[in-house]
Amino acid sequence: MVDYLDEIVGQETAKQFIRTALKSGNLYNFLLCGPKGVGKRLFAFALAKLLNCPYHTPNFILITPIPSKIKEKKDKINEYTTQYLPTNSVVEVEDRVSILIEQIRDLIERLIHMPSLGAKRVVLILDADRMTDEAANCFLKTL
């Protein structure tokens, strides 16, 4: 099995923690936090690949901030989300972007159903601190 965590430079303690959790079968929820630029996003994408849920599969769900002024939310969410994929190493975030309740409701709808392939699913919420109050309250109900 390929260890995608080897692609991450540094973060040896975090990588060892994840590997130990995987071996023991105790991998559930993780909160990756720290200053901008330390590799949290790349670490999360590597972990998703390690769990056989890479970002281009149905078992990977990415939630990212989008400008709250967007009217056609369903169409634009995917467009803004692609900015955060691993192929874009630098993401410039506008001042007035948020994770909206529509995104969390869509997530809940998708989580109700079993994974389409395999037994695992990865949900990556980037910049979770940018959730609107309504989105945060809705998300807390799912936990």
XYZ file of C-alpha atoms in Angstrom:
143
model
C 0.000 0.000 0.000
C 1.317 3.424 -0.953
C 1.823 5.775 1.992
C 0.752 9.152 0.630
C 1.817 10.795 3.868
C 5.411 10.351 2.666
C 4.643 13.132 0.153
C 4.354 15.579 3.065
C 7.593 17.263 4.111
C 7.983 17.491 7.884
C 5.056 16.978 10.269
C 6.584 13.699 11.443
C 4.624 13.628 14.717
C 1.308 14.154 12.925
C 2.152 11.523 10.298
C 3.069 8.982 12.974
C -0.154 9.719 14.859
C -2.236 9.130 11.702
C -0.358 5.927 10.844
C -0.901 4.586 14.367
C -4.607 5.467 14.242
C -4.938 3.693 10.879
C -3.236 0.542 12.128
C -5.422 0.387 15.225
C -8.616 1.175 13.290
C -9.322 4.272 15.398
C -9.466 6.862 12.643
C -12.604 8.978 12.894
C -12.493 12.773 13.023
C -9.510 15.073 12.843
C -9.150 18.789 13.279
C -6.046 20.107 11.570
C -5.238 23.586 12.807
C -2.279 25.893 12.681
C -0.946 28.955 10.935
C -1.391 29.486 7.223
C 1.152 27.709 5.056
C 2.150 24.775 7.282
C 0.558 22.156 5.011
C -2.804 21.377 6.603
C -4.635 21.255 3.285
C -2.030 19.054 1.568
C -1.938 16.801 4.633
C -5.724 16.383 4.474
C -5.655 15.540 0.755
C -2.845 13.008 1.348
C -4.881 11.420 4.140
C -7.903 11.192 1.840
C -5.796 9.365 -0.767
C -4.426 7.068 1.941
C -8.017 6.179 2.886
C -8.766 5.439 -0.787
C -11.046 8.489 -1.041
C -9.132 10.875 -3.317
C -10.712 14.188 -4.197
C -12.077 13.123 -7.594
C -14.175 10.252 -6.187
C -17.779 10.225 -4.871
C -16.549 9.373 -1.342
C -14.717 12.696 -1.011
C -16.654 15.828 -0.118
C -14.942 19.211 -0.064
C -16.565 22.205 1.634
C -14.900 25.577 1.031
C -15.826 29.218 1.560
C -17.569 31.022 -1.260
C -18.628 34.672 -1.566
C -21.963 35.093 0.166
C -23.113 37.503 -2.551
C -23.377 34.637 -5.069
C -26.964 34.208 -6.235
C -26.718 30.932 -8.198
C -25.204 29.009 -5.300
C -25.558 25.438 -6.600
C -23.752 26.282 -9.840
C -21.014 28.375 -8.247
C -20.130 26.177 -5.253
C -18.243 23.673 -7.431
C -16.514 26.489 -9.297
C -15.177 28.044 -6.087
C -14.356 24.663 -4.572
C -11.943 23.824 -7.389
C -9.716 26.686 -6.224
C -8.840 24.602 -3.167
C -7.813 21.394 -4.952
C -4.188 20.254 -4.572
C -3.362 21.451 -8.090
C -3.661 25.058 -6.870
C -0.961 25.596 -4.268
C -1.878 29.234 -3.554
C -5.474 30.149 -2.794
C -6.398 33.803 -2.501
C -9.504 34.197 -0.366
C -11.724 37.237 -0.717
C -12.620 39.169 2.411
C -16.303 38.386 2.293
C -16.410 34.631 1.822
C -18.253 32.175 4.009
C -19.304 28.585 4.255
C -23.034 28.843 3.739
C -25.896 26.864 5.216
C -26.754 25.588 1.706
C -23.391 23.827 1.604
C -23.922 22.199 5.004
C -27.448 21.092 4.087
C -26.083 19.519 0.899
C -23.410 17.767 2.991
C -26.014 16.370 5.381
C -28.064 15.059 2.444
C -24.998 13.291 1.073
C -23.992 11.852 4.463
C -27.390 10.250 5.021
C -26.607 7.683 2.335
C -23.940 5.004 2.620
C -20.725 5.488 0.625
C -21.138 4.434 -2.985
C -17.817 2.585 -3.017
C -15.929 1.131 -0.081
C -16.658 1.740 3.572
C -15.009 5.102 4.108
C -15.852 8.656 3.259
C -13.823 11.830 3.694
C -15.345 15.241 4.326
C -12.855 18.070 4.232
C -14.069 21.451 5.481
C -11.516 24.118 4.722
C -11.542 27.367 6.693
C -14.269 26.060 8.999
C -14.006 29.269 11.002
C -15.642 31.012 8.029
C -18.976 29.212 8.534
C -21.927 31.513 8.963
C -23.691 31.168 12.321
C -26.539 29.339 10.586
C -24.156 26.922 8.864
C -22.228 26.261 12.088
C -25.423 25.515 14.024
C -26.651 23.223 11.254
C -23.299 21.420 11.142
C -23.157 20.961 14.924
C -26.471 19.103 14.765
C -24.843 16.477 12.503
C -22.015 15.789 14.921
